[in-house]
Structure formats: C-alpha cells, structure tokens
Amino acid sequence: MKSKRNVLLALSAAASLFFLTACGNQAASGGESAGSGGSGQAREVAIGWSGPQSGGQALYGKNTLNGLQMAIDDINAAGGIKVGSDTVKLKLEALDDKYLPNETATNARRLRSENKATIIFTPHSGGVFALQTFNVQEKFLIAAYTSEPKVTEAKNPLTVRIPPSYDNYPKTFSEETMNRFGKKAALVPGTHQYAKDWSALFKQTWTGLGGEIVAENPVDYNKESDFAPAVTKALAAKPDVLFVGGASQPTALVIKAARDQGFHGGIIVMDQAKVEEMEPILKDPNMLEGFIGVNPASLHPTEGTKKFVERYKEKFGADKVPTSEVAYHYMAMHVFAKAMELAGTTDDAAAIRAKLDEACKQLSDDDLPSLAKGFSEDGALIVIPRATTMKEGKFVQIPLPVKE
C-alpha cells in the first residue's frame, strides 16, 4: 500500500509540474511583450488593408499594396521596430473589398477581431466613411488613402488622411484649362462616391469662374469597358473641356474614346488617375496634349524619392514606375512605424496617432519619398501637392496652393 501511495504521489507531482509549466508557457505567449522578453525573438504585429484586388480598380489597389508591402519588407529587413523592450516585426494582412464600402466594413471587423490589427489602411473614401461609423468604438486607426476633404471634416479622432485634400486642385486645374481651351465643360466621371464628390466641387468651381457645364454623363468605371457611348453623348454638346476620372486604366480608355472621336480640347483628370499609368495604355502621347492632373510621384524633387524609384524598379521591374499611391503608402507605413516606437505601443490607436507629428519630423527626405512635413490638427499628414499639364508635347509642372 505504501508503495502504491508513493507512486500516486509521484504521478501527482509530475502532473502538477506539467500543468504549471503549460500555464507558464501559455502566459508567455500573450500580451504586448510576448516573444521578446529574454528570448531575443521578435513578436509580430498585423497591419490591416482593405481595398480593391478585383474589378476595374484592381491596379489601383495593387499599387497601394505594393507600397505598403515594400515598406514592411524594408522595416523588417532592418530589424523591425523597437517598442518598449520589444522587437516588433510587421505583417501585412490584406483583404479584397471590390471597392465596395460594405465589404470594407466587413473586412475591417475581421482584421480587427482575427488579426488584432490596430491600423487598417483603405484606399477609397466610401470605405473610409463606412469605417468611421465604428472605428472609435472598436479602437483602431483608419489609415485613409483618399483626398476627400470630408474624411477629416468628420473630425473622427482615430482617422489619418494620407494624401493632400483634392480641394487643392479644381481652381488651378480649371483656370489653366479654361484659359487655354474655353469655358464649356462636359463631365464623364465615374459613378463611385469619390467621383461624385469631386465632380460636385469641380462644377461649383468651374461655374464660379464663369464657365458653363454643357453635359454630364457619368459612367461606372469599375464595370464598363466600352466608354464610347458616354463620350459620344458628352461630345454632342460641343465642349471645350472634358472632366474625367477614376482609376488610371479606365480613365485612359475614356480619354482614348474622346480622342478617337476627334476631340482636341482640354482634359481635366481627377487625382485618382495617374499620367504615368495612362501613357502606356494610350500609347500615343499626343492624346495627353492639354491634359492636367497630379504630378507623377517619380518626379518629386527629393533624394529620398530618387532612391525609392530606383529600388522600386529593382524590386518590381525596370519598366515599372511607382505612382503616388505607391510612394505615399511606403512613406505612411514608415511614419506609423516610427509613431509606434515613439508611443511605446502597437495596440493603443490614440497614443500612436498622437505621435504622428513627431514621427514625421524624426524621418528624413533623404530616405523616404514625398515625406510628410507633419500632422495637421484636423487629422491629415501635411504633404506638398503638385500638378502637371502637357503643353506642346512636354509635361510642365504647375504650383498648387498648400492647405494644412
């Protein structure tokens, strides 16, 4: 009996030791300092993204992803970031929302609950507005890649607008084009929310300068592939200028349809479309004569931009030119990473946002493209907008007002 009792005591002690060891291991695997204390191993933090990976906006979505992934790869290759006593590596978690706001909301909830993402990027205003209805309650930062001014006017305390507001563009775009071509404008924009908002501001600006809107024929850039009918209707009103815009590929097809139908007037392009992506689709650069839009990111005059363009081509191909979506996402990810270091946390969204201004000032134009100069009171990174137009076959840069 004594022998059996000794065996049972020994088994009981072993089981207790196993239980305590298991509990200890389980505790070490959670919490903000997990994986780094004493082990020398970095813990991993998810960066969320919800945007278009399919449909007519897919190339636009891919550009934003390329910029984010390149930044995360570079940050991790440099050893990650130091948050308190932890070494942290970043991991991009991306979900396709097909450019639909309701899908953006579903994806964000999944990224927050399953991946514990504290920062979620989305590259369209409809998606941002959808997230702003619940991000404060669920305590995550919206990294908003949209120039829609309403995003910051909402005064959401956990939203960060990355690019400059598009209300920087219409007056300069309109004055330049009206002076060269005339006062009659026809609109063939997209039907998505961003295009509707941009179009409304353009119409107000154009008519305020003495111009006339002679036709308005919006078309779904995300679904249509034949834009000739909408263009034909617009040109029937004999406009001097066309206002167009959505993602680069369909925008280029709208311009091509207009030129193929004999239109030789000016073309105002909203900032979503990029000339460096439209050129290869149009093939004939003469089709861009009289165009005005945002300046190519690759021409931003800083050492950091030059280095970035070279490295991007090495990574993705010598014929690839990074657009502003790529450059801004690359820059923004570095700013957020530095803000996490300064805040000493990866999961307190408010604390991270509070350090963005300081983070911008601790980074360098020699290392990053289009580096933000700071963080504005209304919740936007402060960047310098630029425009370009084609005159007599040459691209000419045009200064724009800066709004902080």
CSV table of C-alpha atoms in Angstrom, one decimal:
chain,number,residue,atom,x,y,z
A,1,MET,CA,0.0,0.0,0.0
A,2,LYS,CA,2.8,2.4,0.9
A,3,SER,CA,4.5,1.6,-2.4
A,4,LYS,CA,1.3,2.4,-4.3
A,5,ARG,CA,0.8,5.6,-2.4
A,6,ASN,CA,4.4,6.7,-3.2
A,7,VAL,CA,3.7,6.1,-6.9
A,8,LEU,CA,0.5,8.1,-6.8
A,9,LEU,CA,2.2,11.0,-5.1
A,10,ALA,CA,5.0,11.0,-7.7
A,11,LEU,CA,2.5,11.0,-10.5
A,12,SER,CA,0.5,13.7,-8.9
A,13,ALA,CA,3.6,15.9,-8.5
A,14,ALA,CA,4.6,15.3,-12.1
A,15,ALA,CA,1.1,16.3,-13.3
A,16,SER,CA,1.2,19.5,-11.2
A,17,LEU,CA,4.6,20.4,-12.6
A,18,PHE,CA,3.3,19.8,-16.2
A,19,PHE,CA,0.3,21.9,-15.5
A,20,LEU,CA,2.3,24.8,-14.1
A,21,THR,CA,4.8,24.6,-17.0
A,22,ALA,CA,2.0,24.7,-19.5
A,23,CYS,CA,0.3,27.6,-17.8
A,24,GLY,CA,3.6,29.5,-17.8
A,25,ASN,CA,4.2,28.9,-21.5
A,26,GLN,CA,0.6,30.0,-22.3
A,27,ALA,CA,1.1,33.2,-20.3
A,28,ALA,CA,4.3,34.0,-22.1
A,29,SER,CA,2.7,33.7,-25.5
A,30,GLY,CA,0.2,36.6,-25.0
A,31,GLY,CA,0.4,40.2,-24.1
A,32,GLU,CA,2.3,43.1,-25.6
A,33,SER,CA,5.7,41.9,-24.6
A,34,ALA,CA,5.2,38.3,-25.8
A,35,GLY,CA,8.0,36.7,-27.7
A,36,SER,CA,10.7,39.2,-27.0
A,37,GLY,CA,11.4,39.2,-23.3
A,38,GLY,CA,14.6,37.3,-22.8
A,39,SER,CA,14.1,35.1,-25.9
A,40,GLY,CA,15.6,37.5,-28.4
A,41,GLN,CA,12.7,36.7,-30.8
A,42,ALA,CA,10.6,39.5,-32.3
A,43,ARG,CA,6.8,39.4,-32.0
A,44,GLU,CA,4.6,40.0,-35.0
A,45,VAL,CA,2.0,42.8,-35.4
A,46,ALA,CA,-0.6,42.8,-38.1
A,47,ILE,CA,-1.1,45.8,-40.4
A,48,GLY,CA,-4.6,45.7,-42.0
A,49,TRP,CA,-5.6,46.6,-45.5
A,50,SER,CA,-9.0,46.5,-47.3
A,51,GLY,CA,-9.2,47.6,-50.9
A,52,PRO,CA,-9.9,46.5,-54.4
A,53,GLN,CA,-8.0,43.4,-55.6
A,54,SER,CA,-10.5,42.7,-58.4
A,55,GLY,CA,-12.6,44.7,-60.8
A,56,GLY,CA,-11.7,47.9,-62.6
A,57,GLN,CA,-9.9,49.4,-59.6
A,58,ALA,CA,-7.6,46.4,-59.1
A,59,LEU,CA,-4.5,48.0,-60.4
A,60,TYR,CA,-5.1,51.0,-58.1
A,61,GLY,CA,-5.4,48.6,-55.2
A,62,LYS,CA,-2.3,46.8,-56.2
A,63,ASN,CA,-0.3,50.0,-56.2
A,64,THR,CA,-1.3,50.8,-52.6
A,65,LEU,CA,-0.4,47.2,-51.6
A,66,ASN,CA,3.0,47.3,-53.3
A,67,GLY,CA,3.9,50.5,-51.4
A,68,LEU,CA,2.8,49.0,-48.1
A,69,GLN,CA,4.5,45.7,-48.6
A,70,MET,CA,7.7,47.3,-49.7
A,71,ALA,CA,7.8,49.4,-46.6
A,72,ILE,CA,7.1,46.5,-44.3
A,73,ASP,CA,9.7,44.4,-46.0
A,74,ASP,CA,12.3,47.2,-45.6
A,75,ILE,CA,11.3,47.8,-41.9
A,76,ASN,CA,11.6,44.1,-41.1
A,77,ALA,CA,14.8,43.7,-43.0
A,78,ALA,CA,16.3,46.5,-40.9
A,79,GLY,CA,15.4,44.5,-37.8
A,80,GLY,CA,11.9,45.7,-37.2
A,81,ILE,CA,10.9,48.4,-34.8
A,82,LYS,CA,11.6,48.8,-31.1
A,83,VAL,CA,8.5,49.2,-29.0
A,84,GLY,CA,9.4,49.5,-25.3
A,85,SER,CA,11.6,46.5,-24.6
A,86,ASP,CA,10.2,44.5,-27.5
A,87,THR,CA,11.4,44.0,-31.0
A,88,VAL,CA,8.5,44.0,-33.4
A,89,LYS,CA,8.1,42.7,-36.9
A,90,LEU,CA,5.2,43.8,-39.1
A,91,LYS,CA,2.9,41.6,-41.2
A,92,LEU,CA,0.6,42.9,-43.9
A,93,GLU,CA,-2.9,41.3,-43.8
A,94,ALA,CA,-4.9,42.3,-47.0
A,95,LEU,CA,-8.5,41.6,-47.9
A,96,ASP,CA,-10.3,42.4,-51.2
A,97,ASP,CA,-13.3,44.6,-50.8
A,98,LYS,CA,-14.0,45.0,-54.6
A,99,TYR,CA,-14.2,48.8,-53.9
A,100,LEU,CA,-17.5,48.3,-52.1
A,101,PRO,CA,-17.9,50.2,-48.7
A,102,ASN,CA,-20.0,47.4,-47.1
A,103,GLU,CA,-17.2,44.9,-47.9
A,104,THR,CA,-14.7,47.3,-46.4
A,105,ALA,CA,-16.6,47.4,-43.2
A,106,THR,CA,-16.9,43.6,-43.1
A,107,ASN,CA,-13.1,43.2,-43.8
A,108,ALA,CA,-12.2,45.7,-41.1
A,109,ARG,CA,-14.1,43.9,-38.5
A,110,ARG,CA,-12.4,40.7,-39.5
A,111,LEU,CA,-9.0,42.3,-39.5
A,112,ARG,CA,-9.6,43.7,-36.1
A,113,SER,CA,-11.1,40.6,-34.4
A,114,GLU,CA,-9.0,37.9,-36.1
A,115,ASN,CA,-5.7,39.7,-36.7
A,116,LYS,CA,-5.8,42.3,-33.9
A,117,ALA,CA,-4.9,45.0,-36.4
A,118,THR,CA,-4.7,48.4,-34.7
A,119,ILE,CA,-4.0,50.2,-38.1
A,120,ILE,CA,-6.2,49.5,-41.1
A,121,PHE,CA,-5.5,51.1,-44.4
A,122,THR,CA,-8.2,51.6,-47.0
A,123,PRO,CA,-7.7,53.4,-50.3
A,124,HIS,CA,-11.2,54.8,-51.1
A,125,SER,CA,-13.5,57.4,-49.5
A,126,GLY,CA,-16.5,55.1,-49.4
A,127,GLY,CA,-14.6,52.6,-47.4
A,128,VAL,CA,-13.3,55.2,-45.0
A,129,PHE,CA,-16.8,56.6,-44.4
A,130,ALA,CA,-18.0,53.1,-43.6
A,131,LEU,CA,-15.2,52.5,-41.1
A,132,GLN,CA,-15.7,55.9,-39.4
A,133,THR,CA,-19.1,54.6,-38.1
A,134,PHE,CA,-17.5,52.2,-35.8
A,135,ASN,CA,-13.6,52.5,-35.6
A,136,VAL,CA,-13.7,54.6,-32.5
A,137,GLN,CA,-15.8,52.1,-30.6
A,138,GLU,CA,-13.5,49.3,-31.8
A,139,LYS,CA,-10.4,51.3,-31.2
A,140,PHE,CA,-8.5,51.1,-34.5
A,141,LEU,CA,-6.8,53.7,-36.6
A,142,ILE,CA,-8.1,54.3,-40.2
A,143,ALA,CA,-5.1,55.0,-42.5
A,144,ALA,CA,-7.2,56.7,-45.1
A,145,TYR,CA,-5.8,57.0,-48.6
A,146,THR,CA,-8.2,59.4,-50.1
A,147,SER,CA,-8.0,63.1,-50.8
A,148,GLU,CA,-11.7,63.5,-49.9
A,149,PRO,CA,-11.8,66.6,-47.5
A,150,LYS,CA,-15.0,65.2,-45.8
A,151,VAL,CA,-12.8,62.5,-44.3
A,152,THR,CA,-11.1,65.0,-42.0
A,153,GLU,CA,-14.1,67.3,-41.7
A,154,ALA,CA,-15.8,64.4,-39.9
A,155,LYS,CA,-13.3,65.0,-37.0
A,156,ASN,CA,-13.0,61.3,-36.3
A,157,PRO,CA,-10.3,61.1,-33.6
A,158,LEU,CA,-8.8,57.9,-35.0
A,159,THR,CA,-8.6,58.7,-38.7
A,160,VAL,CA,-5.5,59.8,-40.5
A,161,ARG,CA,-5.8,61.1,-44.1
A,162,ILE,CA,-2.6,60.4,-46.0
A,163,PRO,CA,-2.7,62.4,-49.3
A,164,PRO,CA,-3.4,66.1,-49.7
A,165,SER,CA,-7.1,67.1,-50.0
A,166,TYR,CA,-8.5,67.3,-53.5
A,167,ASP,CA,-9.9,70.8,-52.9
A,168,ASN,CA,-6.3,71.9,-53.6
A,169,TYR,CA,-6.8,71.0,-57.3
A,170,PRO,CA,-10.1,72.3,-59.0
A,171,LYS,CA,-9.3,76.0,-59.1
A,172,THR,CA,-5.8,75.7,-60.6
A,173,PHE,CA,-6.9,72.9,-62.9
A,174,SER,CA,-9.9,75.0,-64.1
A,175,GLU,CA,-8.1,78.3,-64.6
A,176,GLU,CA,-5.3,76.6,-66.5
A,177,THR,CA,-7.6,74.7,-68.8
A,178,MET,CA,-10.2,77.4,-69.2
A,179,ASN,CA,-7.5,79.9,-70.3
A,180,ARG,CA,-6.2,77.5,-72.9
A,181,PHE,CA,-9.3,75.9,-74.3
A,182,GLY,CA,-12.6,77.7,-73.4
A,183,LYS,CA,-15.4,77.8,-70.9
A,184,LYS,CA,-17.7,74.9,-71.9
A,185,ALA,CA,-17.1,71.7,-70.0
A,186,ALA,CA,-18.6,68.3,-70.2
A,187,LEU,CA,-18.3,65.7,-67.5
A,188,VAL,CA,-17.7,61.9,-68.0
A,189,PRO,CA,-16.6,60.9,-64.5
A,190,GLY,CA,-17.0,57.6,-62.6
A,191,THR,CA,-20.1,56.9,-60.5
A,192,HIS,CA,-18.4,55.9,-57.3
A,193,GLN,CA,-18.7,58.2,-54.3
A,194,TYR,CA,-15.3,59.8,-54.6
A,195,ALA,CA,-16.1,60.8,-58.3
A,196,LYS,CA,-19.4,62.2,-57.3
A,197,ASP,CA,-17.9,64.4,-54.6
A,198,TRP,CA,-15.0,65.5,-56.8
A,199,SER,CA,-17.5,66.3,-59.7
A,200,ALA,CA,-19.7,68.4,-57.4
A,201,LEU,CA,-16.7,70.5,-56.3
A,202,PHE,CA,-15.4,70.8,-59.9
A,203,LYS,CA,-18.8,72.0,-61.1
A,204,GLN,CA,-19.0,74.6,-58.4
A,205,THR,CA,-15.5,75.8,-59.1
A,206,TRP,CA,-15.9,75.8,-62.9
A,207,THR,CA,-19.2,77.8,-62.9
A,208,GLY,CA,-17.8,80.1,-60.2
A,209,LEU,CA,-15.0,81.1,-62.6
A,210,GLY,CA,-17.6,81.9,-65.3
A,211,GLY,CA,-17.6,78.5,-67.0
A,212,GLU,CA,-20.6,76.5,-68.3
A,213,ILE,CA,-21.4,72.8,-67.8
A,214,VAL,CA,-22.8,71.7,-71.1
A,215,ALA,CA,-23.2,67.9,-70.4
A,216,GLU,CA,-22.9,65.4,-67.6
A,217,ASN,CA,-22.6,61.7,-68.4
A,218,PRO,CA,-21.2,59.7,-65.5
A,219,VAL,CA,-20.3,56.0,-66.2
A,220,ASP,CA,-19.3,53.1,-63.9
A,221,TYR,CA,-15.5,52.9,-64.4
A,222,ASN,CA,-15.5,49.8,-62.3
A,223,LYS,CA,-17.8,47.8,-64.6
A,224,GLU,CA,-17.8,49.3,-68.0
A,225,SER,CA,-15.2,48.6,-70.7
A,226,ASP,CA,-16.7,50.5,-73.6
A,227,PHE,CA,-16.9,54.2,-72.8
A,228,ALA,CA,-17.6,55.4,-76.3
A,229,PRO,CA,-21.4,55.8,-75.9
A,230,ALA,CA,-21.0,58.1,-72.8
A,231,VAL,CA,-18.3,60.1,-74.5
A,232,THR,CA,-20.4,60.4,-77.7
A,233,LYS,CA,-23.2,61.9,-75.6
A,234,ALA,CA,-20.8,64.3,-73.9
A,235,LEU,CA,-19.2,65.5,-77.1
A,236,ALA,CA,-22.6,66.1,-78.8
A,237,ALA,CA,-22.8,69.2,-76.5
A,238,LYS,CA,-19.6,70.6,-78.2
A,239,PRO,CA,-17.5,71.1,-75.1
A,240,ASP,CA,-14.1,72.8,-75.0
A,241,VAL,CA,-13.0,70.7,-72.0
A,242,LEU,CA,-13.7,67.2,-70.7
A,243,PHE,CA,-13.7,66.4,-67.0
A,244,VAL,CA,-12.9,62.7,-66.4
A,245,GLY,CA,-11.6,60.5,-63.7
A,246,GLY,CA,-11.5,57.2,-61.8
A,247,ALA,CA,-8.7,54.6,-61.7
A,248,SER,CA,-5.9,55.1,-64.3
A,249,GLN,CA,-6.8,52.3,-66.7
A,250,PRO,CA,-10.5,53.2,-67.3
A,251,THR,CA,-9.7,56.9,-67.3
A,252,ALA,CA,-7.2,56.3,-70.1
A,253,LEU,CA,-9.9,54.5,-72.1
A,254,VAL,CA,-12.3,57.4,-71.6
A,255,ILE,CA,-9.6,59.8,-72.9
A,256,LYS,CA,-8.8,57.5,-75.9
A,257,ALA,CA,-12.5,57.3,-76.8
A,258,ALA,CA,-12.7,61.1,-76.8
A,259,ARG,CA,-9.6,61.5,-78.9
A,260,ASP,CA,-10.7,58.7,-81.3
A,261,GLN,CA,-13.9,60.7,-81.8
A,262,GLY,CA,-12.0,63.8,-82.8
A,263,PHE,CA,-12.0,65.8,-79.5
A,264,HIS,CA,-9.0,68.1,-79.4
A,265,GLY,CA,-9.8,70.1,-76.3
A,266,GLY,CA,-8.5,70.2,-72.8
A,267,ILE,CA,-8.9,67.3,-70.3
A,268,ILE,CA,-9.1,67.7,-66.6
A,269,VAL,CA,-8.3,64.5,-64.7
A,270,MET,CA,-9.2,64.0,-61.1
A,271,ASP,CA,-6.3,63.0,-58.9
A,272,GLN,CA,-7.2,59.3,-58.7
A,273,ALA,CA,-5.8,58.7,-62.2
A,274,LYS,CA,-2.1,58.9,-62.8
A,275,VAL,CA,-0.4,60.0,-66.1
A,276,GLU,CA,2.4,57.6,-65.8
A,277,GLU,CA,-0.1,54.7,-65.9
A,278,MET,CA,-2.3,56.2,-68.6
A,279,GLU,CA,0.6,56.8,-71.1
A,280,PRO,CA,1.3,53.1,-71.7
A,281,ILE,CA,-2.4,52.4,-72.4
A,282,LEU,CA,-2.8,55.4,-74.7
A,283,LYS,CA,0.4,54.6,-76.5
A,284,ASP,CA,0.2,57.9,-78.4
A,285,PRO,CA,1.4,60.7,-76.1
A,286,ASN,CA,-0.3,63.3,-78.3
A,287,MET,CA,-3.6,62.1,-76.7
A,288,LEU,CA,-2.5,63.8,-73.5
A,289,GLU,CA,-1.9,67.2,-75.1
A,290,GLY,CA,-3.9,69.7,-72.9
A,291,PHE,CA,-4.3,67.2,-70.1
A,292,ILE,CA,-3.9,68.4,-66.5
A,293,GLY,CA,-3.7,66.2,-63.4
A,294,VAL,CA,-1.5,65.4,-60.4
A,295,ASN,CA,2.3,65.4,-60.8
A,296,PRO,CA,4.0,61.9,-61.2
A,297,ALA,CA,5.4,60.8,-57.9
A,298,SER,CA,8.7,59.8,-59.5
A,299,LEU,CA,9.3,63.5,-60.3
A,300,HIS,CA,9.0,64.6,-56.7
A,301,PRO,CA,12.3,66.5,-56.2
A,302,THR,CA,13.9,64.8,-53.2
A,303,GLU,CA,16.8,62.5,-52.7
A,304,GLY,CA,14.5,60.0,-50.9
A,305,THR,CA,12.2,59.9,-54.0
A,306,LYS,CA,15.1,59.2,-56.4
A,307,LYS,CA,16.4,56.4,-54.2
A,308,PHE,CA,12.9,55.0,-53.8
A,309,VAL,CA,12.2,54.9,-57.6
A,310,GLU,CA,15.4,53.1,-58.2
A,311,ARG,CA,14.7,50.5,-55.6
A,312,TYR,CA,11.1,50.0,-56.7
A,313,LYS,CA,12.3,49.3,-60.2
A,314,GLU,CA,14.8,46.8,-58.9
A,315,LYS,CA,12.1,45.0,-56.9
A,316,PHE,CA,9.2,45.1,-59.4
A,317,GLY,CA,10.9,45.5,-62.8
A,318,ALA,CA,12.9,48.1,-64.8
A,319,ASP,CA,9.7,49.2,-66.7
A,320,LYS,CA,7.7,49.8,-63.5
A,321,VAL,CA,7.3,53.4,-62.3
A,322,PRO,CA,5.9,53.9,-58.8
A,323,THR,CA,2.8,56.1,-58.7
A,324,SER,CA,1.9,58.4,-55.8
A,325,GLU,CA,-0.3,55.7,-54.3
A,326,VAL,CA,2.9,53.5,-54.0
A,327,ALA,CA,5.1,56.3,-52.7
A,328,TYR,CA,2.5,57.7,-50.2
A,329,HIS,CA,1.8,54.2,-48.8
A,330,TYR,CA,5.5,53.5,-48.4
A,331,MET,CA,6.0,56.8,-46.6
A,332,ALA,CA,2.9,56.5,-44.4
A,333,MET,CA,3.9,53.0,-43.2
A,334,HIS,CA,7.3,54.3,-42.1
A,335,VAL,CA,5.6,57.2,-40.3
A,336,PHE,CA,3.2,54.8,-38.5
A,337,ALA,CA,6.1,52.5,-37.5
A,338,LYS,CA,8.0,55.4,-36.1
A,339,ALA,CA,4.9,56.6,-34.2
A,340,MET,CA,4.5,53.2,-32.6
A,341,GLU,CA,8.1,53.4,-31.5
A,342,LEU,CA,7.6,56.8,-30.0
A,343,ALA,CA,4.3,55.9,-28.4
A,344,GLY,CA,5.8,52.7,-26.9
A,345,THR,CA,2.8,50.7,-28.0
A,346,THR,CA,1.4,48.8,-31.0
A,347,ASP,CA,-2.2,48.5,-29.8
A,348,ASP,CA,-3.2,51.9,-28.4
A,349,ALA,CA,-4.5,53.7,-31.5
A,350,ALA,CA,-4.9,57.1,-29.9
A,351,ALA,CA,-1.4,57.0,-28.5
A,352,ILE,CA,0.1,56.1,-31.9
A,353,ARG,CA,-1.9,58.9,-33.6
A,354,ALA,CA,-0.7,61.4,-31.0
A,355,LYS,CA,2.9,60.7,-32.1
A,356,LEU,CA,2.5,61.1,-35.8
A,357,ASP,CA,3.7,64.8,-36.0
A,358,GLU,CA,6.8,63.9,-34.1
A,359,ALA,CA,7.3,60.8,-36.2
A,360,CYS,CA,7.3,62.9,-39.4
A,361,LYS,CA,9.9,65.2,-38.0
A,362,GLN,CA,12.2,62.4,-37.0
A,363,LEU,CA,12.3,60.9,-40.5
A,364,SER,CA,14.3,62.2,-43.4
A,365,ASP,CA,13.6,63.4,-47.0
A,366,ASP,CA,16.8,61.6,-47.9
A,367,ASP,CA,15.3,58.3,-47.1
A,368,LEU,CA,11.6,58.5,-47.9
A,369,PRO,CA,9.6,59.6,-50.9
A,370,SER,CA,7.2,62.6,-50.6
A,371,LEU,CA,7.8,62.7,-46.8
A,372,ALA,CA,5.0,64.5,-44.8
A,373,LYS,CA,6.2,67.6,-43.0
A,374,GLY,CA,4.0,66.9,-40.1
A,375,PHE,CA,0.5,66.1,-38.9
A,376,SER,CA,-2.3,68.7,-39.0
A,377,GLU,CA,-4.8,69.5,-36.3
A,378,ASP,CA,-7.7,68.2,-38.5
A,379,GLY,CA,-6.1,64.8,-38.9
A,380,ALA,CA,-4.1,64.8,-42.1
A,381,LEU,CA,-0.4,64.3,-43.0
A,382,ILE,CA,1.0,67.5,-44.3
A,383,VAL,CA,2.3,67.0,-47.8
A,384,ILE,CA,3.0,69.3,-50.7
A,385,PRO,CA,0.6,68.8,-53.7
A,386,ARG,CA,1.9,69.2,-57.2
A,387,ALA,CA,0.2,69.3,-60.7
A,388,THR,CA,1.4,68.7,-64.2
A,389,THR,CA,0.0,69.5,-67.7
A,390,MET,CA,1.1,68.7,-71.2
A,391,LYS,CA,2.0,71.7,-73.5
A,392,GLU,CA,3.3,71.2,-77.0
A,393,GLY,CA,4.2,67.6,-76.2
A,394,LYS,CA,6.1,68.3,-72.9
A,395,PHE,CA,5.0,67.9,-69.3
A,396,VAL,CA,5.1,71.2,-67.4
A,397,GLN,CA,4.8,71.3,-63.6
A,398,ILE,CA,2.3,73.8,-62.1
A,399,PRO,CA,2.4,75.1,-58.5
A,400,LEU,CA,-0.6,74.4,-56.2
A,401,PRO,CA,-1.7,76.0,-53.0
A,402,VAL,CA,-0.9,74.2,-49.8
A,403,LYS,CA,-3.6,73.6,-47.3
A,404,GLU,CA,-2.7,72.4,-43.8
